[in-house]
Tab-separated table of C-alpha atoms in Angstrom:
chain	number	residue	atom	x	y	z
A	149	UNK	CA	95.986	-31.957	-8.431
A	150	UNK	CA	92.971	-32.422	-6.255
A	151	UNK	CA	90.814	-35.960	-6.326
A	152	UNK	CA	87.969	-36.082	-8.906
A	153	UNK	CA	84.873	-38.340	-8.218
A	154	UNK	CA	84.816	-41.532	-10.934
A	155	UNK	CA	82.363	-40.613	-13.841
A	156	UNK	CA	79.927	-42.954	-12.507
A	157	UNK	CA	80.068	-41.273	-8.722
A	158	UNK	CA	77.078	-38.601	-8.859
A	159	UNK	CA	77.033	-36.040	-6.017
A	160	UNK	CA	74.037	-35.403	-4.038
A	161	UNK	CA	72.923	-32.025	-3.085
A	162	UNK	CA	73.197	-30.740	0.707
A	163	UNK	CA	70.281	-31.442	2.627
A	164	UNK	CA	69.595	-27.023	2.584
A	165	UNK	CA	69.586	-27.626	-1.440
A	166	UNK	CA	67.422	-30.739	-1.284
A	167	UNK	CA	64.906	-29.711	0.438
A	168	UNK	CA	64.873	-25.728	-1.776
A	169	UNK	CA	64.352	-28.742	-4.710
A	170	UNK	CA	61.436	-30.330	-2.906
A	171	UNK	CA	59.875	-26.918	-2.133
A	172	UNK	CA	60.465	-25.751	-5.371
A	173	UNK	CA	58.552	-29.089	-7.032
A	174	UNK	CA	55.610	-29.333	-4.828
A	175	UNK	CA	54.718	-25.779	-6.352
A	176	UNK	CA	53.272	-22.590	-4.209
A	177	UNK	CA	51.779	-21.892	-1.068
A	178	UNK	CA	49.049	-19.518	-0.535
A	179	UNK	CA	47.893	-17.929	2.537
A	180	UNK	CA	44.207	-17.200	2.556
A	181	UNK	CA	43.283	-15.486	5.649
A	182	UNK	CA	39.287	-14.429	5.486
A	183	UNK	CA	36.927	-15.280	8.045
A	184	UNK	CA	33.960	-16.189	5.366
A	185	UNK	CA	33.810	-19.863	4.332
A	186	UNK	CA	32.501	-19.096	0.841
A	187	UNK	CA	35.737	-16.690	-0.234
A	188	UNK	CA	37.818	-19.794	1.021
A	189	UNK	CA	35.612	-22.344	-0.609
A	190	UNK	CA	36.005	-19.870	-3.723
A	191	UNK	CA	39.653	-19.686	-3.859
A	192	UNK	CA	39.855	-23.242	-3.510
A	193	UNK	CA	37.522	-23.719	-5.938
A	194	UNK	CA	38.523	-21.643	-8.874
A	195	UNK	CA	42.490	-22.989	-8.085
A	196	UNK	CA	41.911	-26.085	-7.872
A	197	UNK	CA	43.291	-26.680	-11.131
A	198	UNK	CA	46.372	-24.640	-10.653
A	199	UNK	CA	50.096	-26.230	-9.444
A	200	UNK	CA	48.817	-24.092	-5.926
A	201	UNK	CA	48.826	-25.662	-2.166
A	202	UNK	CA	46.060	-23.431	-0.290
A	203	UNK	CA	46.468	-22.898	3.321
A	204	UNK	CA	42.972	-21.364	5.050
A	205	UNK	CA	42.796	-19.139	8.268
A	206	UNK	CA	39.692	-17.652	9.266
A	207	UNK	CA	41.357	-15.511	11.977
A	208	UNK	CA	43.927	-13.610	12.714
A	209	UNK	CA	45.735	-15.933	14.905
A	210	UNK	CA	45.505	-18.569	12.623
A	211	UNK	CA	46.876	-16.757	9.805
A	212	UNK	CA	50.206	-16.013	12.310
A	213	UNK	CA	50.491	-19.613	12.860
A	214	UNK	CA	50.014	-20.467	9.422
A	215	UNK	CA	52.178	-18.449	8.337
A	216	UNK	CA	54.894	-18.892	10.346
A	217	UNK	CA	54.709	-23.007	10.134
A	218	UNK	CA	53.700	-23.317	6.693
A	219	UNK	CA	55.604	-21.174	4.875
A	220	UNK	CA	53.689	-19.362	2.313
A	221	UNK	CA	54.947	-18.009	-0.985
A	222	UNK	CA	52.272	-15.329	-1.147
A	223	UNK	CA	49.309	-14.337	1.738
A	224	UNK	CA	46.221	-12.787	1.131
A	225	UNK	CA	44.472	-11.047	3.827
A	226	UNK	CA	40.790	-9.565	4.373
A	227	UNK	CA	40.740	-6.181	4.951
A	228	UNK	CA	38.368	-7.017	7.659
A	229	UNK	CA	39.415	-9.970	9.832
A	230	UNK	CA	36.984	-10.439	12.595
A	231	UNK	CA	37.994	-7.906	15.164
A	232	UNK	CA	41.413	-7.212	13.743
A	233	UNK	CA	42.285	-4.964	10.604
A	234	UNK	CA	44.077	-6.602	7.873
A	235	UNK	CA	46.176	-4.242	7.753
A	236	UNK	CA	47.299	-4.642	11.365
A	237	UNK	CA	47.799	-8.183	10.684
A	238	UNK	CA	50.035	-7.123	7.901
A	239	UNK	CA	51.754	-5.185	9.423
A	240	UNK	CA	52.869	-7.909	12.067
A	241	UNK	CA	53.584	-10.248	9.306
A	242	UNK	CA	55.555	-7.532	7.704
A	243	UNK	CA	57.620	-7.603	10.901
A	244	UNK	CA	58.880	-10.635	10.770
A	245	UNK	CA	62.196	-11.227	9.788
A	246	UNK	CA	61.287	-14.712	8.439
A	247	UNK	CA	58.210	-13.306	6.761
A	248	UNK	CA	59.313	-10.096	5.802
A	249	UNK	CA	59.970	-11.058	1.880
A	250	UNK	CA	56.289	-12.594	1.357
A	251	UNK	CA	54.072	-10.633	-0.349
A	252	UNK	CA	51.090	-9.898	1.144
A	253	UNK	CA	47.618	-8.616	-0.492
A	254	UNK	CA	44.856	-7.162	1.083
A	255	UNK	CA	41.178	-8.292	-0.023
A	256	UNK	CA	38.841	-5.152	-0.149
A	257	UNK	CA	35.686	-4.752	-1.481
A	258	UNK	CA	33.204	-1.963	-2.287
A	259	UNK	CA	32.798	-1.817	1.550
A	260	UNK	CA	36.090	-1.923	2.639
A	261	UNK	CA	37.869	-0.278	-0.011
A	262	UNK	CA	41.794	-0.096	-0.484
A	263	UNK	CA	43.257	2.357	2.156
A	264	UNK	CA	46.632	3.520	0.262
A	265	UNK	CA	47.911	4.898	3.460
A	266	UNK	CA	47.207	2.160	6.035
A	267	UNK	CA	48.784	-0.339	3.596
A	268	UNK	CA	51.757	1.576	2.818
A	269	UNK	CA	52.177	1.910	6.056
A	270	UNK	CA	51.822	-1.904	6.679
A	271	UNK	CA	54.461	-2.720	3.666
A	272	UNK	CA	51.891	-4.425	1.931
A	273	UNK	CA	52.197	-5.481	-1.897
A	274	UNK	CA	48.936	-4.790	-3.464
A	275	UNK	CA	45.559	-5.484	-3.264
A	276	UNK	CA	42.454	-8.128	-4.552
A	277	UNK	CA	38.961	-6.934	-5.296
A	278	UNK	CA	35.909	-9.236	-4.382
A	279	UNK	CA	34.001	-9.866	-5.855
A	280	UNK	CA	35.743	-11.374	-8.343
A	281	UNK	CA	35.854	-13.837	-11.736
A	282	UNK	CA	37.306	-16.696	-11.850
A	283	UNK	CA	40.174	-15.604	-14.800
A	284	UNK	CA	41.351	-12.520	-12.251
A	285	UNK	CA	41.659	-14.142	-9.235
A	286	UNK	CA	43.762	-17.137	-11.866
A	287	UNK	CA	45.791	-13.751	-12.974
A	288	UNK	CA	45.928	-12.056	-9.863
A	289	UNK	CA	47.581	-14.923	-8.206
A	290	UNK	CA	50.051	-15.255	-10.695
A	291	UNK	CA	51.021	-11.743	-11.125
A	292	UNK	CA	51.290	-11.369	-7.365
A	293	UNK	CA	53.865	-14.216	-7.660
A	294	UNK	CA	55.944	-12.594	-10.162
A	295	UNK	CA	56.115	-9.134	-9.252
A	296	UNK	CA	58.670	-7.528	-6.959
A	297	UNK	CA	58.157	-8.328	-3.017
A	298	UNK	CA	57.896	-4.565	-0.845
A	299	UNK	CA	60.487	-5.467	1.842
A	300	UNK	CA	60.102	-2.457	4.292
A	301	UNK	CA	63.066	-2.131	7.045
A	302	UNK	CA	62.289	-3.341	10.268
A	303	UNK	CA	62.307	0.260	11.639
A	304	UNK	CA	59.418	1.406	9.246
A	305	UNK	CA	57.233	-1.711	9.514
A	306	UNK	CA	55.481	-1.847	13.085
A	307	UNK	CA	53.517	-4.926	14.368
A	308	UNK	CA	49.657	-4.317	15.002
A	309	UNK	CA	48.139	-5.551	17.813
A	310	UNK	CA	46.977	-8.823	17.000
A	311	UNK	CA	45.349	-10.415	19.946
A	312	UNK	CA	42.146	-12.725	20.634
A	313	UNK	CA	39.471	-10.441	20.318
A	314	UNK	CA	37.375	-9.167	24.051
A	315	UNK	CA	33.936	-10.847	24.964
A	316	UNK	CA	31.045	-9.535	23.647
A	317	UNK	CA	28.127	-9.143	26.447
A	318	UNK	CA	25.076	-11.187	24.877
A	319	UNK	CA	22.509	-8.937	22.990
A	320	UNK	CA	18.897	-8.847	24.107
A	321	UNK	CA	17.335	-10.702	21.998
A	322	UNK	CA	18.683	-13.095	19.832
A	323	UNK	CA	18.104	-12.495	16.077
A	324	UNK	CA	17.893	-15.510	13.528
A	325	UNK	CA	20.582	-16.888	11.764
A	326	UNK	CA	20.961	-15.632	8.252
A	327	UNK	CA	21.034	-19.089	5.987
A	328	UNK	CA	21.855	-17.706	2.412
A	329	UNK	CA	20.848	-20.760	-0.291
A	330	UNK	CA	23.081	-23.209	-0.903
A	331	UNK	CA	24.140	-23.210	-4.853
A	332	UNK	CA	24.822	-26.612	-7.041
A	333	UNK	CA	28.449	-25.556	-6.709
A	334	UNK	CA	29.400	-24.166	-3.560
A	335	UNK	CA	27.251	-25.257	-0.538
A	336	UNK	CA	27.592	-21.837	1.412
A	337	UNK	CA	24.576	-23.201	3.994
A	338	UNK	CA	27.689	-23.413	6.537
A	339	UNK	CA	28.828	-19.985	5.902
A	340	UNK	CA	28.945	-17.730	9.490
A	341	UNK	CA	28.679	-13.722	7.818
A	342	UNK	CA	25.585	-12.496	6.143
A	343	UNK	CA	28.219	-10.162	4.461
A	344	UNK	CA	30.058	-10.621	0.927
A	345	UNK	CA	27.817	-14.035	0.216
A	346	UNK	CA	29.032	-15.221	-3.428
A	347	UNK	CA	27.541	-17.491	-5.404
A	348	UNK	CA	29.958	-19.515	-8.429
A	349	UNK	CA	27.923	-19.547	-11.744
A	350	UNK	CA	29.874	-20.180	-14.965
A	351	UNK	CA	32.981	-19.486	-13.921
A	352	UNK	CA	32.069	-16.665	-12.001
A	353	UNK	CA	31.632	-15.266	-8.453
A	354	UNK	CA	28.409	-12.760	-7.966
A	355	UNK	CA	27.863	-10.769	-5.131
């Protein structure tokens, strides 16, 4: 008859199930990747109060590194990343064995609407609309971490070319910076893109 530990003798855990404990109890990670400083300061904003740890990337590159060193539970990504589709960057997350089994959303708008083909092609999840309240982008979140993750084989999935973007040749004449007005909550006076400015009033995000 094999050796039993003494009542009072209490196992540990390996070190893999530890630290699946630790990750489990700090709750989950989300990937923002959007080049506007308002969306960010938005998400942060309205999830604040959630059990969520919110990791930022404002390009394409960043959201790799992110996302391979932080290891998100669930990634959202702008349809329009600076030079680089979202759907490319997908797509390359997609790719990656070690990624391959977070979901990933893509944020459209009325401008950059959902393109069912593109993101089926990319393996992504879903998609999240901006602009957007406060309650849907709570709900969103949360039914984007419940629902079944689209794992695509590695065969179908094929990494878009995410790479620094070329030098732009100066224009002519410089135009002025566009300086949209600061609101009481979200300063958005640092904001770089005169596109998609929101402004938080009562819970909700306006356009």
């Amino acid at each position: 008859e094999g050796i039993r530990p003494p009542p009072s003798l209490t196992l540990l855990p390996s070190r893999v199930t530890q630290g699946a404990l630790l990750r489990s109890l700090m709750g989950k990670r989300i990937l923002v990747a959007d080049d506007s400083l308002t969306i960010q300061k938005a998400f942060a904003m309205v999830l604040s109060g959630q059990d969520y740890t919110l990791i930022p990337a404002r390009s394409a590159e960043e959201a790799l590194a992110a996302a391979k060193s932080g290891r998100p539970d669930l990634i959202y990504v702008d349809a329009v990343l600076g030079n680089t589709s979202g759907y490319e960057l997908c797509a390359t997350l997609k790719a990656d064995p070690a990624l391959r089994g977070v979901p990933v959303h893509i944020l459209t708008s009325n401008q950059n609407p959902y393109d069912e083909a593109r993101a089926l092609h990319a393996g992504a999840d879903g998609q999240f609309v901006k602009p957007f309240d406060s309650q849907s982008l709570i709900d969103g979140v949360s039914a984007a971490l419940s629902a079944p993750v689209s794992v695509p084989s590695p065969a179908a999935v094929r990494p878009g070319p995410v790479a620094t973007a070329p030098t732009r040749p100066a224009p002519a004449s410089p135009r002025p910076a566009i300086q949209p007005e600061p609101t009481a909550e979200v300063d958005t006076s640092a904001d770089e893109d005169s596109y998609g400015e929101f402004t938080i009033e009562r819970g909700k995000l306006y356009m």
